[in-house]
Amino acid sequence: MSATVVDFPAGVVSGSGTVERVEPLGEAVGVITDRTPFHPVDPSWPDQPADTGTLNGVPVLDCLVGATDADGVLSVGDAITPRRGDPDHTWVVVHVVAAADAPEVGQPVDLQVDAERRAALSRAHTACHVSALALNAVVKDLWRKDVARDGIGNPDFDKIALTESRMVPDQARDTYRLGKSLRKKGFDTASFRESLDAVATQVDAQIQAWIDADASVEIQTEGPHLTDMRYWCCHVPEGEYRIACGGTHVTALRELGAVTVRYEAPDDATVVAVTSVG
Ligand SMILES: [Zn+2]
């Protein structure tokens, strides 16, 4: 079995592949093909959910990452223990279908992603990154110490404080931890918490400025396979952002139309950024 060639980074939503393996997964089966347009959920950073769609016309119920060891033993999703991309394993996309719908090994299959849902997830993912970078820019003066910086030179609040990111069609929720370690790094968490509504207004304005500038977005890839490194690059007037990212995206911010952000503070040490498209 070979590492799966993935076409989703280029925005592809349909294609064909040859079945290389069919593996029982509970009451369903996992179907592994040599290549696929399907985006699987990443078990180590499950920000963008799995694509849905069809495989030879039958529903793809879920789409997961799989890894096989040197003996050919396959582990799937949360059961994977090696770190992402470990070279001693073969990394594959696992399409989950009902057992009764299982294709034969060696059979060519038609793969169709639900394109409308994919587009809404791509918008959510791009908006998520843009919202985070706008937040970096808006809170840049709340740092008292020198810390890692983002692509255009602002202190990288997002990278330092982000603990979880979750997307649904046209919306993303980013969870930031405002704990002791962030204060030790020199961030004024108290001022931030007191000004969340004003921050949201400024973040919205920054995002709108980048949309008005029609900043372009591209995915740079280091190879065609699932675990090859990929980067989200956004060309804003101030410079270029480049973030390691395994998801799918729009090609220009104009495709987002409008983006609004609000911040929730469920407890003293947590702020959740809710970014909505449209
Ligand atoms: Zn991403």
PDB file of C-alpha atoms and ligand atoms in Angstrom:
ATOM      1  CA  MET A   1       0.000   0.000   0.000  1.00  0.00           C
ATOM      2  CA  SER A   2       1.297   3.471  -0.871  1.00  0.00           C
ATOM      3  CA  ALA A   3       0.899   6.813   0.908  1.00  0.00           C
ATOM      4  CA  THR A   4      -2.261   8.493  -0.356  1.00  0.00           C
ATOM      5  CA  VAL A   5      -1.835  11.264  -2.941  1.00  0.00           C
ATOM      6  CA  VAL A   6      -4.195  14.080  -1.904  1.00  0.00           C
ATOM      7  CA  ASP A   7      -5.852  16.528  -4.284  1.00  0.00           C
ATOM      8  CA  PHE A   8      -7.807  18.621  -1.737  1.00  0.00           C
ATOM      9  CA  PRO A   9      -4.966  21.129  -1.137  1.00  0.00           C
ATOM     10  CA  ALA A  10      -5.493  22.339  -4.726  1.00  0.00           C
ATOM     11  CA  GLY A  11      -9.207  22.764  -4.041  1.00  0.00           C
ATOM     12  CA  VAL A  12     -10.229  19.635  -5.952  1.00  0.00           C
ATOM     13  CA  VAL A  13     -13.608  18.085  -4.999  1.00  0.00           C
ATOM     14  CA  SER A  14     -13.923  15.149  -7.394  1.00  0.00           C
ATOM     15  CA  GLY A  15     -11.733  12.486  -8.936  1.00  0.00           C
ATOM     16  CA  SER A  16     -11.080   8.791  -9.111  1.00  0.00           C
ATOM     17  CA  GLY A  17      -8.794   6.358  -7.338  1.00  0.00           C
ATOM     18  CA  THR A  18      -7.970   2.675  -7.184  1.00  0.00           C
ATOM     19  CA  VAL A  19      -8.905   0.760  -4.031  1.00  0.00           C
ATOM     20  CA  GLU A  20      -5.753  -0.448  -2.269  1.00  0.00           C
ATOM     21  CA  ARG A  21      -7.238  -1.797   0.934  1.00  0.00           C
ATOM     22  CA  VAL A  22     -10.607  -2.356   2.622  1.00  0.00           C
ATOM     23  CA  GLU A  23     -10.457  -2.697   6.407  1.00  0.00           C
ATOM     24  CA  PRO A  24     -13.290  -3.443   8.864  1.00  0.00           C
ATOM     25  CA  LEU A  25     -13.916  -0.451  11.176  1.00  0.00           C
ATOM     26  CA  GLY A  26     -16.534  -1.438  13.722  1.00  0.00           C
ATOM     27  CA  GLU A  27     -19.723  -2.013  11.766  1.00  0.00           C
ATOM     28  CA  ALA A  28     -18.429  -0.028   8.781  1.00  0.00           C
ATOM     29  CA  VAL A  29     -15.374  -0.397   6.563  1.00  0.00           C
ATOM     30  CA  GLY A  30     -12.461   1.895   5.800  1.00  0.00           C
ATOM     31  CA  VAL A  31     -11.635   2.211   2.100  1.00  0.00           C
ATOM     32  CA  ILE A  32      -8.121   3.305   1.154  1.00  0.00           C
ATOM     33  CA  THR A  33      -7.406   4.479  -2.400  1.00  0.00           C
ATOM     34  CA  ASP A  34      -4.162   5.473  -4.095  1.00  0.00           C
ATOM     35  CA  ARG A  35      -5.363   9.084  -4.387  1.00  0.00           C
ATOM     36  CA  THR A  36      -8.361  11.127  -3.265  1.00  0.00           C
ATOM     37  CA  PRO A  37      -9.917  14.603  -3.228  1.00  0.00           C
ATOM     38  CA  PHE A  38     -11.326  13.927   0.294  1.00  0.00           C
ATOM     39  CA  HIS A  39      -9.967  15.928   3.246  1.00  0.00           C
ATOM     40  CA  PRO A  40      -9.766  13.726   6.367  1.00  0.00           C
ATOM     41  CA  VAL A  41     -10.013  15.129   9.879  1.00  0.00           C
ATOM     42  CA  ASP A  42      -6.511  15.330  11.397  1.00  0.00           C
ATOM     43  CA  PRO A  43      -6.480  13.434  14.726  1.00  0.00           C
ATOM     44  CA  SER A  44      -3.575  15.486  16.128  1.00  0.00           C
ATOM     45  CA  TRP A  45      -5.187  18.894  15.373  1.00  0.00           C
ATOM     46  CA  PRO A  46      -8.849  18.285  14.435  1.00  0.00           C
ATOM     47  CA  ASP A  47      -9.673  21.849  13.370  1.00  0.00           C
ATOM     48  CA  GLN A  48     -11.378  21.255  10.009  1.00  0.00           C
ATOM     49  CA  PRO A  49     -13.890  18.384  10.015  1.00  0.00           C
ATOM     50  CA  ALA A  50     -13.794  15.557   7.491  1.00  0.00           C
ATOM     51  CA  ASP A  51     -15.305  15.948   4.051  1.00  0.00           C
ATOM     52  CA  THR A  52     -18.485  14.040   3.297  1.00  0.00           C
ATOM     53  CA  GLY A  53     -19.603  12.888  -0.143  1.00  0.00           C
ATOM     54  CA  THR A  54     -19.789   9.670  -2.137  1.00  0.00           C
ATOM     55  CA  LEU A  55     -17.547   6.798  -3.238  1.00  0.00           C
ATOM     56  CA  ASN A  56     -18.947   5.129  -6.350  1.00  0.00           C
ATOM     57  CA  GLY A  57     -22.272   6.720  -5.454  1.00  0.00           C
ATOM     58  CA  VAL A  58     -22.504   5.369  -1.897  1.00  0.00           C
ATOM     59  CA  PRO A  59     -22.224   7.720   1.086  1.00  0.00           C
ATOM     60  CA  VAL A  60     -18.825   8.428   2.640  1.00  0.00           C
ATOM     61  CA  LEU A  61     -19.881   8.616   6.295  1.00  0.00           C
ATOM     62  CA  ASP A  62     -16.598   9.944   7.642  1.00  0.00           C
ATOM     63  CA  CYS A  63     -13.036  10.460   6.449  1.00  0.00           C
ATOM     64  CA  LEU A  64     -10.101   9.689   8.736  1.00  0.00           C
ATOM     65  CA  VAL A  65      -6.323   9.540   8.744  1.00  0.00           C
ATOM     66  CA  GLY A  66      -4.741   6.074   8.811  1.00  0.00           C
ATOM     67  CA  ALA A  67      -1.171   4.909   9.429  1.00  0.00           C
ATOM     68  CA  THR A  68       0.263   1.464   8.674  1.00  0.00           C
ATOM     69  CA  ASP A  69       3.393   0.169  10.364  1.00  0.00           C
ATOM     70  CA  ALA A  70       6.144  -1.947   8.776  1.00  0.00           C
ATOM     71  CA  ASP A  71       4.054  -5.098   9.340  1.00  0.00           C
ATOM     72  CA  GLY A  72       1.091  -3.588   7.502  1.00  0.00           C
ATOM     73  CA  VAL A  73      -0.984  -3.122  10.657  1.00  0.00           C
ATOM     74  CA  LEU A  74      -3.363  -0.196  10.149  1.00  0.00           C
ATOM     75  CA  SER A  75      -4.367   2.199  12.913  1.00  0.00           C
ATOM     76  CA  VAL A  76      -7.004   4.848  12.270  1.00  0.00           C
ATOM     77  CA  GLY A  77      -7.897   8.259  13.714  1.00  0.00           C
ATOM     78  CA  ASP A  78      -7.452   8.629  17.473  1.00  0.00           C
ATOM     79  CA  ALA A  79      -5.883   5.155  17.684  1.00  0.00           C
ATOM     80  CA  ILE A  80      -2.775   6.389  15.809  1.00  0.00           C
ATOM     81  CA  THR A  81       0.206   6.568  18.188  1.00  0.00           C
ATOM     82  CA  PRO A  82       3.205   7.697  16.014  1.00  0.00           C
ATOM     83  CA  ARG A  83       3.577  11.420  15.517  1.00  0.00           C
ATOM     84  CA  ARG A  84       2.074  12.896  12.363  1.00  0.00           C
ATOM     85  CA  GLY A  85       4.193  12.076   9.317  1.00  0.00           C
ATOM     86  CA  ASP A  86       6.435   9.544  11.104  1.00  0.00           C
ATOM     87  CA  PRO A  87       8.517   8.093   8.218  1.00  0.00           C
ATOM     88  CA  ASP A  88       8.343   4.517   9.567  1.00  0.00           C
ATOM     89  CA  HIS A  89       4.604   4.526   8.804  1.00  0.00           C
ATOM     90  CA  THR A  90       2.612   4.844   5.596  1.00  0.00           C
ATOM     91  CA  TRP A  91       0.005   7.610   5.905  1.00  0.00           C
ATOM     92  CA  VAL A  92      -3.317   7.204   4.152  1.00  0.00           C
ATOM     93  CA  VAL A  93      -6.802   8.668   3.823  1.00  0.00           C
ATOM     94  CA  VAL A  94      -9.513   6.290   5.082  1.00  0.00           C
ATOM     95  CA  HIS A  95     -13.002   6.720   3.575  1.00  0.00           C
ATOM     96  CA  VAL A  96     -15.587   5.216   5.920  1.00  0.00           C
ATOM     97  CA  VAL A  97     -18.542   3.540   4.148  1.00  0.00           C
ATOM     98  CA  ALA A  98     -21.201   1.053   5.280  1.00  0.00           C
ATOM     99  CA  ALA A  99     -19.944  -2.544   5.209  1.00  0.00           C
ATOM    100  CA  ALA A 100     -22.608  -3.472   2.649  1.00  0.00           C
ATOM    101  CA  ASP A 101     -21.189  -0.780   0.316  1.00  0.00           C
ATOM    102  CA  ALA A 102     -17.566  -2.022   0.436  1.00  0.00           C
ATOM    103  CA  PRO A 103     -15.800  -2.035  -2.952  1.00  0.00           C
ATOM    104  CA  GLU A 104     -13.253  -4.641  -4.063  1.00  0.00           C
ATOM    105  CA  VAL A 105      -9.499  -4.157  -3.720  1.00  0.00           C
ATOM    106  CA  GLY A 106      -8.077  -3.171  -7.112  1.00  0.00           C
ATOM    107  CA  GLN A 107     -11.353  -1.628  -8.260  1.00  0.00           C
ATOM    108  CA  PRO A 108     -11.327   1.934  -9.654  1.00  0.00           C
ATOM    109  CA  VAL A 109     -13.790   4.160  -7.790  1.00  0.00           C
ATOM    110  CA  ASP A 110     -15.354   7.557  -8.406  1.00  0.00           C
ATOM    111  CA  LEU A 111     -14.858  10.007  -5.521  1.00  0.00           C
ATOM    112  CA  GLN A 112     -17.182  12.996  -5.102  1.00  0.00           C
ATOM    113  CA  VAL A 113     -16.872  15.436  -2.195  1.00  0.00           C
ATOM    114  CA  ASP A 114     -19.948  17.411  -1.082  1.00  0.00           C
ATOM    115  CA  ALA A 115     -18.733  20.569  -2.822  1.00  0.00           C
ATOM    116  CA  GLU A 116     -21.089  23.020  -1.130  1.00  0.00           C
ATOM    117  CA  ARG A 117     -20.099  21.894   2.360  1.00  0.00           C
ATOM    118  CA  ARG A 118     -16.399  21.875   1.393  1.00  0.00           C
ATOM    119  CA  ALA A 119     -16.680  25.465   0.121  1.00  0.00           C
ATOM    120  CA  ALA A 120     -18.266  26.575   3.410  1.00  0.00           C
ATOM    121  CA  LEU A 121     -15.531  24.815   5.401  1.00  0.00           C
ATOM    122  CA  SER A 122     -12.849  26.421   3.218  1.00  0.00           C
ATOM    123  CA  ARG A 123     -14.370  29.853   3.876  1.00  0.00           C
ATOM    124  CA  ALA A 124     -14.463  29.093   7.621  1.00  0.00           C
ATOM    125  CA  HIS A 125     -10.828  27.967   7.611  1.00  0.00           C
ATOM    126  CA  THR A 126      -9.513  30.988   5.717  1.00  0.00           C
ATOM    127  CA  ALA A 127     -11.602  33.327   7.893  1.00  0.00           C
ATOM    128  CA  CYS A 128     -10.212  31.573  10.975  1.00  0.00           C
ATOM    129  CA  HIS A 129      -6.604  32.338  10.018  1.00  0.00           C
ATOM    130  CA  VAL A 130      -7.390  35.893   8.912  1.00  0.00           C
ATOM    131  CA  SER A 131      -9.239  36.558  12.163  1.00  0.00           C
ATOM    132  CA  ALA A 132      -6.279  35.263  14.175  1.00  0.00           C
ATOM    133  CA  LEU A 133      -3.797  37.442  12.294  1.00  0.00           C
ATOM    134  CA  ALA A 134      -6.017  40.501  12.622  1.00  0.00           C
ATOM    135  CA  LEU A 135      -6.155  39.797  16.360  1.00  0.00           C
ATOM    136  CA  ASN A 136      -2.338  39.662  16.465  1.00  0.00           C
ATOM    137  CA  ALA A 137      -2.285  43.118  14.865  1.00  0.00           C
ATOM    138  CA  VAL A 138      -4.938  44.632  17.143  1.00  0.00           C
ATOM    139  CA  VAL A 139      -3.373  43.424  20.442  1.00  0.00           C
ATOM    140  CA  LYS A 140       0.247  44.044  19.463  1.00  0.00           C
ATOM    141  CA  ASP A 141       0.669  46.832  22.036  1.00  0.00           C
ATOM    142  CA  LEU A 142      -0.407  44.601  24.945  1.00  0.00           C
ATOM    143  CA  TRP A 143       2.952  42.805  24.983  1.00  0.00           C
ATOM    144  CA  ARG A 144       5.655  43.945  27.448  1.00  0.00           C
ATOM    145  CA  LYS A 145       8.299  41.485  26.268  1.00  0.00           C
ATOM    146  CA  ASP A 146       9.697  40.345  22.960  1.00  0.00           C
ATOM    147  CA  VAL A 147       8.044  37.142  21.718  1.00  0.00           C
ATOM    148  CA  ALA A 148       7.768  35.160  18.473  1.00  0.00           C
ATOM    149  CA  ARG A 149       6.343  37.243  15.632  1.00  0.00           C
ATOM    150  CA  ASP A 150       3.951  36.456  12.789  1.00  0.00           C
ATOM    151  CA  GLY A 151       4.585  36.906   9.067  1.00  0.00           C
ATOM    152  CA  ILE A 152       4.220  40.687   9.066  1.00  0.00           C
ATOM    153  CA  GLY A 153       6.083  41.272  12.325  1.00  0.00           C
ATOM    154  CA  ASN A 154       3.351  41.423  14.976  1.00  0.00           C
ATOM    155  CA  PRO A 155       3.786  39.453  18.225  1.00  0.00           C
ATOM    156  CA  ASP A 156       2.148  36.106  17.475  1.00  0.00           C
ATOM    157  CA  PHE A 157      -0.606  36.051  20.112  1.00  0.00           C
ATOM    158  CA  ASP A 158      -2.477  33.386  18.134  1.00  0.00           C
ATOM    159  CA  LYS A 159       0.413  30.951  17.952  1.00  0.00           C
ATOM    160  CA  ILE A 160       1.370  31.474  21.590  1.00  0.00           C
ATOM    161  CA  ALA A 161      -2.083  31.337  23.208  1.00  0.00           C
ATOM    162  CA  LEU A 162      -4.201  29.106  20.915  1.00  0.00           C
ATOM    163  CA  THR A 163      -5.178  25.779  22.484  1.00  0.00           C
ATOM    164  CA  GLU A 164      -8.001  24.583  20.237  1.00  0.00           C
ATOM    165  CA  SER A 165      -9.543  25.427  16.886  1.00  0.00           C
ATOM    166  CA  ARG A 166     -12.815  24.038  15.553  1.00  0.00           C
ATOM    167  CA  MET A 167     -14.614  24.787  12.291  1.00  0.00           C
ATOM    168  CA  VAL A 168     -18.132  24.210  11.009  1.00  0.00           C
ATOM    169  CA  PRO A 169     -19.502  25.505   7.689  1.00  0.00           C
ATOM    170  CA  ASP A 170     -18.894  29.285   7.597  1.00  0.00           C
ATOM    171  CA  GLN A 171     -17.819  29.539  11.231  1.00  0.00           C
ATOM    172  CA  ALA A 172     -14.691  28.940  13.317  1.00  0.00           C
ATOM    173  CA  ARG A 173     -14.162  28.872  17.103  1.00  0.00           C
ATOM    174  CA  ASP A 174     -10.623  29.467  18.387  1.00  0.00           C
ATOM    175  CA  THR A 175      -9.905  28.950  22.072  1.00  0.00           C
ATOM    176  CA  TYR A 176      -7.152  31.013  23.682  1.00  0.00           C
ATOM    177  CA  ARG A 177      -5.644  30.285  27.087  1.00  0.00           C
ATOM    178  CA  LEU A 178      -4.928  33.412  29.149  1.00  0.00           C
ATOM    179  CA  GLY A 179      -3.039  31.688  31.939  1.00  0.00           C
ATOM    180  CA  LYS A 180       0.028  32.390  33.991  1.00  0.00           C
ATOM    181  CA  SER A 181       2.417  31.333  31.239  1.00  0.00           C
ATOM    182  CA  LEU A 182       0.982  33.973  28.883  1.00  0.00           C
ATOM    183  CA  ARG A 183       1.378  36.655  31.563  1.00  0.00           C
ATOM    184  CA  LYS A 184       4.942  35.487  32.172  1.00  0.00           C
ATOM    185  CA  LYS A 185       5.625  35.973  28.468  1.00  0.00           C
ATOM    186  CA  GLY A 186       4.589  39.597  28.991  1.00  0.00           C
ATOM    187  CA  PHE A 187       1.011  39.716  27.728  1.00  0.00           C
ATOM    188  CA  ASP A 188      -1.400  42.063  29.531  1.00  0.00           C
ATOM    189  CA  THR A 189      -4.281  39.606  29.897  1.00  0.00           C
ATOM    190  CA  ALA A 190      -6.295  41.916  32.162  1.00  0.00           C
ATOM    191  CA  SER A 191      -6.411  44.764  29.622  1.00  0.00           C
ATOM    192  CA  PHE A 192      -7.258  42.290  26.877  1.00  0.00           C
ATOM    193  CA  ARG A 193     -10.183  40.822  28.813  1.00  0.00           C
ATOM    194  CA  GLU A 194     -11.515  44.286  29.642  1.00  0.00           C
ATOM    195  CA  SER A 195     -11.541  45.397  26.016  1.00  0.00           C
ATOM    196  CA  LEU A 196     -12.928  42.396  24.131  1.00  0.00           C
ATOM    197  CA  ASP A 197     -15.778  44.319  22.475  1.00  0.00           C
ATOM    198  CA  ALA A 198     -13.429  47.063  21.277  1.00  0.00           C
ATOM    199  CA  VAL A 199     -10.953  44.445  20.095  1.00  0.00           C
ATOM    200  CA  ALA A 200     -13.729  42.767  18.081  1.00  0.00           C
ATOM    201  CA  THR A 201     -14.607  46.053  16.376  1.00  0.00           C
ATOM    202  CA  GLN A 202     -10.974  46.655  15.425  1.00  0.00           C
ATOM    203  CA  VAL A 203     -10.464  43.058  14.273  1.00  0.00           C
ATOM    204  CA  ASP A 204     -13.554  43.316  12.042  1.00  0.00           C
ATOM    205  CA  ALA A 205     -12.142  46.525  10.537  1.00  0.00           C
ATOM    206  CA  GLN A 206      -8.718  44.968   9.905  1.00  0.00           C
ATOM    207  CA  ILE A 207     -10.279  41.930   8.206  1.00  0.00           C
ATOM    208  CA  GLN A 208     -12.475  44.182   6.066  1.00  0.00           C
ATOM    209  CA  ALA A 209      -9.407  46.188   4.994  1.00  0.00           C
ATOM    210  CA  TRP A 210      -7.713  42.973   3.837  1.00  0.00           C
ATOM    211  CA  ILE A 211     -10.875  41.828   2.033  1.00  0.00           C
ATOM    212  CA  ASP A 212     -11.123  45.252   0.344  1.00  0.00           C
ATOM    213  CA  ALA A 213      -7.479  44.878  -0.723  1.00  0.00           C
ATOM    214  CA  ASP A 214      -8.486  41.499  -2.236  1.00  0.00           C
ATOM    215  CA  ALA A 215      -5.561  39.705  -0.603  1.00  0.00           C
ATOM    216  CA  SER A 216      -4.851  36.411  -2.372  1.00  0.00           C
ATOM    217  CA  VAL A 217      -4.479  33.042  -0.676  1.00  0.00           C
ATOM    218  CA  GLU A 218      -2.472  30.038  -1.826  1.00  0.00           C
ATOM    219  CA  ILE A 219      -1.517  26.653  -0.421  1.00  0.00           C
ATOM    220  CA  GLN A 220       2.171  25.816  -0.809  1.00  0.00           C
ATOM    221  CA  THR A 221       2.956  22.105  -0.646  1.00  0.00           C
ATOM    222  CA  GLU A 222       6.211  20.239  -0.132  1.00  0.00           C
ATOM    223  CA  GLY A 223       4.861  17.104  -1.805  1.00  0.00           C
ATOM    224  CA  PRO A 224       1.695  15.359  -3.058  1.00  0.00           C
ATOM    225  CA  HIS A 225       1.070  13.063  -0.089  1.00  0.00           C
ATOM    226  CA  LEU A 226      -1.204  13.416   2.921  1.00  0.00           C
ATOM    227  CA  THR A 227       1.493  14.175   5.484  1.00  0.00           C
ATOM    228  CA  ASP A 228       3.783  16.314   3.326  1.00  0.00           C
ATOM    229  CA  MET A 229       4.053  19.798   4.854  1.00  0.00           C
ATOM    230  CA  ARG A 230       1.619  22.375   3.525  1.00  0.00           C
ATOM    231  CA  TYR A 231       1.434  26.100   4.176  1.00  0.00           C
ATOM    232  CA  TRP A 232      -1.390  28.620   4.022  1.00  0.00           C
ATOM    233  CA  CYS A 233      -0.019  31.815   2.476  1.00  0.00           C
ATOM    234  CA  CYS A 234      -1.934  35.076   2.398  1.00  0.00           C
ATOM    235  CA  HIS A 235      -0.611  38.092   0.546  1.00  0.00           C
ATOM    236  CA  VAL A 236      -1.830  41.194   2.394  1.00  0.00           C
ATOM    237  CA  PRO A 237      -0.637  44.745   1.579  1.00  0.00           C
ATOM    238  CA  GLU A 238       1.658  44.692   4.655  1.00  0.00           C
ATOM    239  CA  GLY A 239       3.472  41.529   3.534  1.00  0.00           C
ATOM    240  CA  GLU A 240       2.996  37.779   3.472  1.00  0.00           C
ATOM    241  CA  TYR A 241       1.647  35.473   6.127  1.00  0.00           C
ATOM    242  CA  ARG A 242       2.732  31.817   5.994  1.00  0.00           C
ATOM    243  CA  ILE A 243       1.295  29.293   8.428  1.00  0.00           C
ATOM    244  CA  ALA A 244       1.663  25.495   8.516  1.00  0.00           C
ATOM    245  CA  CYS A 245      -1.832  24.227   7.712  1.00  0.00           C
ATOM    246  CA  GLY A 246      -3.350  20.970   6.477  1.00  0.00           C
ATOM    247  CA  GLY A 247      -6.794  22.286   5.566  1.00  0.00           C
ATOM    248  CA  THR A 248      -8.644  23.709   2.575  1.00  0.00           C
ATOM    249  CA  HIS A 249      -9.104  27.381   1.698  1.00  0.00           C
ATOM    250  CA  VAL A 250     -10.534  29.979  -0.656  1.00  0.00           C
ATOM    251  CA  THR A 251      -8.117  31.527  -3.163  1.00  0.00           C
ATOM    252  CA  ALA A 252      -8.845  35.189  -2.379  1.00  0.00           C
ATOM    253  CA  LEU A 253     -10.316  36.986   0.624  1.00  0.00           C
ATOM    254  CA  ARG A 254     -12.962  38.573  -1.608  1.00  0.00           C
ATOM    255  CA  GLU A 255     -14.659  35.129  -1.647  1.00  0.00           C
ATOM    256  CA  LEU A 256     -15.430  35.581   2.049  1.00  0.00           C
ATOM    257  CA  GLY A 257     -17.737  38.534   1.407  1.00  0.00           C
ATOM    258  CA  ALA A 258     -18.072  39.692   5.014  1.00  0.00           C
ATOM    259  CA  VAL A 259     -16.490  38.377   8.210  1.00  0.00           C
ATOM    260  CA  THR A 260     -17.460  39.244  11.785  1.00  0.00           C
ATOM    261  CA  VAL A 261     -15.733  38.231  14.996  1.00  0.00           C
ATOM    262  CA  ARG A 262     -16.988  38.172  18.566  1.00  0.00           C
ATOM    263  CA  TYR A 263     -15.135  37.130  21.708  1.00  0.00           C
ATOM    264  CA  GLU A 264     -16.587  35.055  24.505  1.00  0.00           C
ATOM    265  CA  ALA A 265     -14.983  34.706  27.949  1.00  0.00           C
ATOM    266  CA  PRO A 266     -16.410  31.498  29.474  1.00  0.00           C
ATOM    267  CA  ASP A 267     -14.030  31.718  32.447  1.00  0.00           C
ATOM    268  CA  ASP A 268     -11.165  33.863  33.786  1.00  0.00           C
ATOM    269  CA  ALA A 269      -8.471  32.072  31.824  1.00  0.00           C
ATOM    270  CA  THR A 270     -10.229  31.486  28.491  1.00  0.00           C
ATOM    271  CA  VAL A 271     -11.259  33.628  25.543  1.00  0.00           C
ATOM    272  CA  VAL A 272     -13.031  32.092  22.556  1.00  0.00           C
ATOM    273  CA  ALA A 273     -12.946  33.882  19.205  1.00  0.00           C
ATOM    274  CA  VAL A 274     -16.053  33.126  17.150  1.00  0.00           C
ATOM    275  CA  THR A 275     -15.448  34.058  13.501  1.00  0.00           C
ATOM    276  CA  SER A 276     -18.455  34.015  11.171  1.00  0.00           C
ATOM    277  CA  VAL A 277     -18.546  34.348   7.381  1.00  0.00           C
ATOM    278  CA  GLY A 278     -21.404  36.104   5.594  1.00  0.00           C
TER     279      GLY A 278
HETATM  280 ZN    ZN B   1      -5.199  26.040   9.048  1.00  0.00          ZN
END
